[in-house]
Amino acid sequence: MTVSYPRKFRNTLSARDIMKRVVKERELQIMTLNRYRYSEQRSCKDLTELIERLNGEPKELIRDISNHIVEESRHALWLTDLLIDLGEDIGQPTGISYIDAFEKLLDQEAYPTEANKDDTIIAALAAINATEKRGCELFAAHIEALKEAPQTEENIKIRETIERIFPEEAGHVRWGNRWLSKMAQKSPETREKVQLAKRRYFAIEQAAYESSDIMMGAEFRRIEHLMEISETMPLWERTQYLMKHIPETVFNPELQLFRIEMAQKAWQKDPKMFVEQFLPMFFNGLNQSDLERIKEKNRNN
Ligand SMILES: [Fe+2]
Ligand SMILES: [Fe+2]
C-alpha cells in the first residue's frame, strides 16, 4: 500500500525545503535529531496509555499497538545511540513542542477518550495516522536532503539511521489505514465517523505542525486551521473551542520569543545572510491575502 503524505499548504515551506536547510547547519541537524528522539520516546508512553484505556479489547488492535510500541522504542534507542556516538546532548528539546501543541489542540491527552468504545478507537487511529504520515514525510525529505549533502562520515551515519527507521514508519501508516477502513466497514454510521475523524485530526496535526512556524502570517494560517477543526465539531462546541484557542494563537508569547531568538541567532552568525536570506524568507511567509487581512483588521480597529 502506498503512503499518502499531507498536502502542502500554500505559503509554507515544504518538508524538502526545510530539510535542505537542516542538513546544511550542523547545530540545526542535531537539534532535529534530538526532536525525533524525543517524539519516538514520547509516542511509546502515549501508546501505552492507549492500551491501558482499551482495557483488553479488541485484542487484535492491542497486539498491533504493542508491536507499534516495540518499533517506536527501538527508533528512540537508535537515535539515542546516534546522538551519544556523535557526542551530543539527549536532553529535553527546547523551543515549541509539536507534541504539546497537538495535545493542547485536542484539549486532552494524546489520544482522546470518547463515550463509546468505537469512537475512542476511531479517534485514536485517526490521530495516530495523521502524526505517522507527518513522520514519514519528514524522514523521506531528510533522507533525500542527506543524499544531496556532502558525504561526510557523520552525514552517512545519520542517513543510515533514518533509513533504518523509515520503512517501519511507513508500516505504521499502513496498519492505521487498515484499521480505519475496517472500522468504516462496520456500519454507514461508523463510516461517517471515520471520515470526520480523518478530517479533524488532519487539521489538528497541520495546526500543531505549524505552531513552530516563525514566519510572518503564521498566526493567520493557524486560525484557518482552527476554523477547519471547529467545522468537524458539533455546533454547540465550536464557539467554545474557538474562543479558547484563537487568543492563544494570536497572542502566543512563546512564538514571539522564539522568533526573536531565531532572528538574533541568524544575525549573530552571519549578518550578510540575515539580510539577504533570513529577512526575505521571514517576510515571504506573509502573502498577499494575509496582508489584505491585516489591512482589513486595521481598518476595523
Ligand atoms: Fe518511529
Ligand atoms: Fe511511527
Coordinates of C-alpha atoms and ligand atoms in Angstrom, one line a residue:
M1 CA 0.0 0.0 0.0
T2 CA 1.3 3.4 -0.8
V3 CA 1.8 6.1 1.8
S4 CA 0.0 9.3 1.2
Y5 CA 1.5 12.4 2.5
P6 CA -0.2 15.5 3.9
R7 CA -0.8 18.1 1.1
K8 CA 1.5 21.0 1.0
F9 CA -0.2 24.2 2.3
R10 CA 0.1 27.4 0.5
N11 CA 2.8 29.7 1.7
T12 CA 4.6 27.2 4.0
L13 CA 8.0 25.7 3.4
S14 CA 7.8 22.1 2.1
A15 CA 9.5 19.3 4.1
R16 CA 12.1 19.2 1.3
D17 CA 12.9 22.9 1.6
I18 CA 13.1 22.6 5.4
M19 CA 15.4 19.6 5.3
K20 CA 17.7 21.1 2.7
R21 CA 18.4 23.9 5.2
V22 CA 18.6 21.5 8.2
V23 CA 21.4 19.4 6.7
K24 CA 23.4 22.5 5.9
E25 CA 23.7 23.6 9.6
R26 CA 25.1 21.1 12.0
E27 CA 23.5 22.6 15.1
L28 CA 20.1 22.6 13.4
Q29 CA 20.5 19.0 12.2
I30 CA 21.5 17.8 15.7
M31 CA 18.5 19.7 17.2
T32 CA 16.2 18.0 14.7
L33 CA 17.6 14.5 15.5
N34 CA 17.0 15.1 19.2
R35 CA 13.5 16.2 18.5
Y36 CA 12.9 12.9 16.6
R37 CA 14.4 11.0 19.5
Y38 CA 12.1 12.8 21.9
S39 CA 9.0 12.2 19.7
E40 CA 9.8 8.5 19.3
Q41 CA 10.2 8.0 23.1
R42 CA 7.1 10.0 23.9
S43 CA 4.9 8.0 21.5
C44 CA 5.8 4.8 23.5
K45 CA 4.3 6.5 26.6
D46 CA 1.1 7.7 24.7
L47 CA 0.5 4.3 23.0
T48 CA 0.9 2.5 26.3
E49 CA -1.7 4.8 27.8
L50 CA -4.0 3.9 24.9
I51 CA -3.6 0.2 25.6
E52 CA -4.5 0.7 29.2
R53 CA -7.6 2.7 28.2
L54 CA -8.7 0.0 25.8
N55 CA -8.6 -2.4 28.7
G56 CA -8.2 -5.7 26.9
E57 CA -10.4 -5.2 23.8
P58 CA -10.2 -5.5 20.8
K59 CA -7.3 -8.0 21.2
E60 CA -6.1 -7.7 17.6
L61 CA -5.8 -3.9 17.9
I62 CA -3.9 -4.2 21.2
R63 CA -1.5 -6.6 19.5
D64 CA -0.9 -4.1 16.7
I65 CA -0.4 -1.2 19.1
S66 CA 2.0 -3.4 21.2
N67 CA 4.1 -4.1 18.1
H68 CA 4.0 -0.4 17.2
I69 CA 5.4 0.4 20.7
V70 CA 8.3 -2.1 20.2
E71 CA 9.2 -0.3 16.9
E72 CA 8.9 3.2 18.3
S73 CA 11.1 2.3 21.3
R74 CA 13.8 0.9 19.0
H75 CA 13.7 4.1 16.9
A76 CA 14.2 6.1 20.1
L77 CA 17.1 3.8 21.0
W78 CA 18.8 4.1 17.5
L79 CA 18.5 7.9 17.7
T80 CA 19.8 7.9 21.3
D81 CA 22.8 5.8 20.2
L82 CA 23.4 8.0 17.3
L83 CA 23.4 11.2 19.3
I84 CA 25.6 9.8 22.0
D85 CA 28.1 8.5 19.3
L86 CA 28.2 12.0 17.9
G87 CA 28.9 13.3 21.3
E88 CA 25.7 15.3 21.5
D89 CA 23.0 16.2 24.1
I90 CA 20.0 14.0 24.6
G91 CA 18.1 16.4 27.0
Q92 CA 14.6 17.7 26.5
P93 CA 14.4 19.7 23.2
T94 CA 13.9 23.4 23.6
G95 CA 11.5 25.6 21.7
I96 CA 7.9 25.0 20.7
S97 CA 7.0 21.3 21.1
Y98 CA 4.9 19.7 18.3
I99 CA 3.5 17.0 20.7
D100 CA 2.5 19.6 23.3
A101 CA 0.8 21.7 20.6
F102 CA -1.0 18.7 19.3
E103 CA -2.3 17.8 22.8
K104 CA -3.3 21.4 23.5
L105 CA -5.5 21.4 20.4
L106 CA -7.2 18.2 21.5
D107 CA -7.9 19.8 24.9
Q108 CA -6.9 16.5 26.4
E109 CA -4.3 13.6 26.4
A110 CA -2.7 12.4 23.2
Y111 CA -5.5 10.0 22.2
P112 CA -9.0 11.2 23.1
T113 CA -11.4 9.2 25.2
E114 CA -14.9 9.2 23.8
A115 CA -18.1 7.9 25.5
N116 CA -18.4 5.0 23.1
K117 CA -15.5 2.5 22.6
D118 CA -15.7 2.5 18.8
D119 CA -15.5 6.3 18.9
T120 CA -12.4 6.1 21.1
I121 CA -10.8 3.7 18.7
I122 CA -11.6 5.8 15.6
A123 CA -10.3 9.0 17.2
A124 CA -7.1 7.3 18.4
L125 CA -6.5 5.7 15.0
A126 CA -7.1 8.9 13.1
A127 CA -4.8 10.8 15.5
I128 CA -2.0 8.2 15.1
N129 CA -2.4 8.1 11.4
A130 CA -2.1 11.9 11.0
T131 CA 1.1 12.1 13.0
E132 CA 2.7 9.0 11.4
K133 CA 2.1 10.5 8.0
R134 CA 4.0 13.6 9.1
G135 CA 6.8 11.4 10.4
C136 CA 7.1 9.7 7.0
E137 CA 7.1 12.9 5.1
L138 CA 9.9 14.4 7.3
F139 CA 12.1 11.3 7.3
A140 CA 11.7 10.9 3.5
A141 CA 12.7 14.5 3.0
H142 CA 15.6 14.2 5.4
I143 CA 17.0 11.1 3.6
E144 CA 16.7 12.9 0.3
A145 CA 18.5 16.0 1.6
L146 CA 21.3 13.9 3.1
K147 CA 21.8 12.1 -0.2
E148 CA 22.5 15.5 -1.8
A149 CA 24.6 16.9 1.1
P150 CA 28.4 16.4 1.4
Q151 CA 29.0 12.7 2.2
T152 CA 30.8 13.2 5.5
E153 CA 31.1 10.3 7.9
E154 CA 28.6 12.0 10.2
N155 CA 26.0 12.6 7.4
I156 CA 26.3 9.0 6.2
K157 CA 25.7 7.7 9.8
I158 CA 22.7 10.0 10.2
R159 CA 21.2 8.9 6.9
E160 CA 21.7 5.2 7.6
T161 CA 19.9 5.6 11.0
I162 CA 16.9 7.4 9.4
E163 CA 16.8 4.8 6.5
R164 CA 16.5 2.1 9.1
I165 CA 13.6 3.8 10.8
F166 CA 11.7 4.9 7.7
P167 CA 10.2 1.5 6.5
E168 CA 8.8 0.9 9.9
E169 CA 7.2 4.3 9.9
A170 CA 5.6 3.6 6.6
G171 CA 4.3 0.4 8.2
H172 CA 2.7 2.4 11.0
V173 CA 0.7 4.4 8.4
R174 CA -0.4 1.2 6.7
W175 CA -1.7 -0.6 9.8
G176 CA -3.6 2.6 10.7
N177 CA -5.1 2.8 7.3
R178 CA -6.1 -0.9 7.5
W179 CA -7.8 -0.4 10.9
L180 CA -9.6 2.8 9.8
S181 CA -11.1 1.0 6.8
K182 CA -12.0 -1.9 9.0
M183 CA -13.9 0.4 11.3
A184 CA -15.5 2.2 8.4
Q185 CA -16.9 -1.1 7.1
K186 CA -18.8 -1.8 10.4
S187 CA -21.8 0.5 9.5
P188 CA -22.7 3.6 7.5
E189 CA -22.6 5.5 10.8
T190 CA -19.1 4.4 11.6
R191 CA -18.0 5.2 8.0
E192 CA -19.2 8.7 8.5
K193 CA -17.4 8.9 11.9
V194 CA -14.1 7.7 10.3
Q195 CA -14.3 10.4 7.6
L196 CA -15.0 13.1 10.1
A197 CA -12.2 11.9 12.4
K198 CA -9.7 11.8 9.5
R199 CA -10.6 15.4 8.6
R200 CA -10.5 16.5 12.2
Y201 CA -7.1 15.0 13.1
F202 CA -5.6 16.0 9.8
A203 CA -6.5 19.7 10.6
I204 CA -5.3 19.4 14.2
E205 CA -2.0 17.8 13.1
Q206 CA -1.5 20.6 10.5
A207 CA -2.1 23.3 13.1
A208 CA 0.3 21.6 15.6
Y209 CA 3.0 21.2 13.0
E210 CA 2.7 24.9 12.0
S211 CA 2.8 26.0 15.7
S212 CA 6.6 26.4 15.5
D213 CA 6.3 28.3 12.2
I214 CA 8.1 31.6 12.9
M215 CA 7.3 33.2 9.6
M216 CA 5.2 36.3 9.5
G217 CA 1.5 35.4 9.0
A218 CA 1.8 32.1 10.8
E219 CA -0.9 33.2 13.3
F220 CA -3.4 33.7 10.4
R221 CA -2.6 30.3 9.0
R222 CA -3.2 28.8 12.4
I223 CA -6.6 30.5 12.7
E224 CA -7.6 29.0 9.4
H225 CA -6.7 25.5 10.7
L226 CA -8.7 26.2 13.9
M227 CA -11.7 27.0 11.8
E228 CA -11.2 23.7 9.9
I229 CA -11.0 21.8 13.2
S230 CA -14.1 23.5 14.6
E231 CA -16.1 22.6 11.5
T232 CA -15.7 19.0 12.4
M233 CA -17.3 19.6 15.8
P234 CA -21.0 19.8 16.9
L235 CA -22.3 23.3 16.5
W236 CA -22.6 23.9 20.3
E237 CA -18.9 23.0 20.8
R238 CA -17.5 25.2 18.0
T239 CA -17.7 28.7 19.7
Q240 CA -16.2 27.4 22.9
Y241 CA -13.3 25.8 21.1
L242 CA -12.6 28.9 19.0
M243 CA -12.9 31.2 22.0
K244 CA -10.3 29.1 23.9
H245 CA -7.8 28.6 21.1
I246 CA -7.9 31.8 19.0
P247 CA -6.5 34.1 21.7
E248 CA -3.7 31.6 22.5
T249 CA -2.8 31.6 18.8
V250 CA -2.8 35.3 18.2
F251 CA -1.1 36.2 21.5
N252 CA 1.4 33.4 21.7
P253 CA 4.3 34.8 23.7
E254 CA 6.3 31.6 23.2
L255 CA 6.2 32.1 19.4
Q256 CA 7.2 35.8 19.7
L257 CA 10.2 34.8 21.9
F258 CA 11.2 32.0 19.6
R259 CA 11.0 34.4 16.6
I260 CA 13.3 36.9 18.4
E261 CA 15.7 34.2 19.4
M262 CA 15.9 32.8 15.9
A263 CA 16.4 36.3 14.4
Q264 CA 19.2 37.1 16.9
K265 CA 20.9 33.8 16.2
A266 CA 20.8 34.3 12.4
W267 CA 22.1 37.9 12.8
Q268 CA 25.0 36.9 15.1
K269 CA 26.0 34.1 12.9
D270 CA 26.1 35.9 9.6
P271 CA 24.7 39.5 9.3
K272 CA 25.0 39.3 5.5
M273 CA 23.0 36.1 5.3
F274 CA 20.5 37.6 7.8
V275 CA 19.7 40.5 5.4
E276 CA 20.0 38.5 2.1
Q277 CA 18.2 35.3 3.2
F278 CA 16.6 35.3 6.6
L279 CA 14.6 38.5 6.2
P280 CA 13.2 37.7 2.8
M281 CA 12.4 34.2 4.0
F282 CA 10.7 35.6 7.1
F283 CA 8.5 38.1 5.1
N284 CA 7.8 35.6 2.4
G285 CA 5.6 33.8 5.0
L286 CA 3.2 36.7 4.6
N287 CA 1.3 36.5 1.4
Q288 CA -0.9 39.0 -0.3
S289 CA -4.1 37.7 1.2
D290 CA -2.6 37.9 4.7
L291 CA -1.6 41.5 4.0
E292 CA -5.2 42.2 2.9
R293 CA -6.5 40.7 6.1
I294 CA -4.1 42.8 8.2
K295 CA -5.2 45.9 6.4
E296 CA -8.9 45.0 6.9
K297 CA -8.3 44.4 10.6
N298 CA -6.6 47.8 11.0
R299 CA -9.4 49.5 9.2
N300 CA -11.9 47.9 11.6
N301 CA -9.9 48.9 14.7
Ligands
FE1 FE 9.1 5.9 15.0
FE2 FE 5.8 5.7 13.9

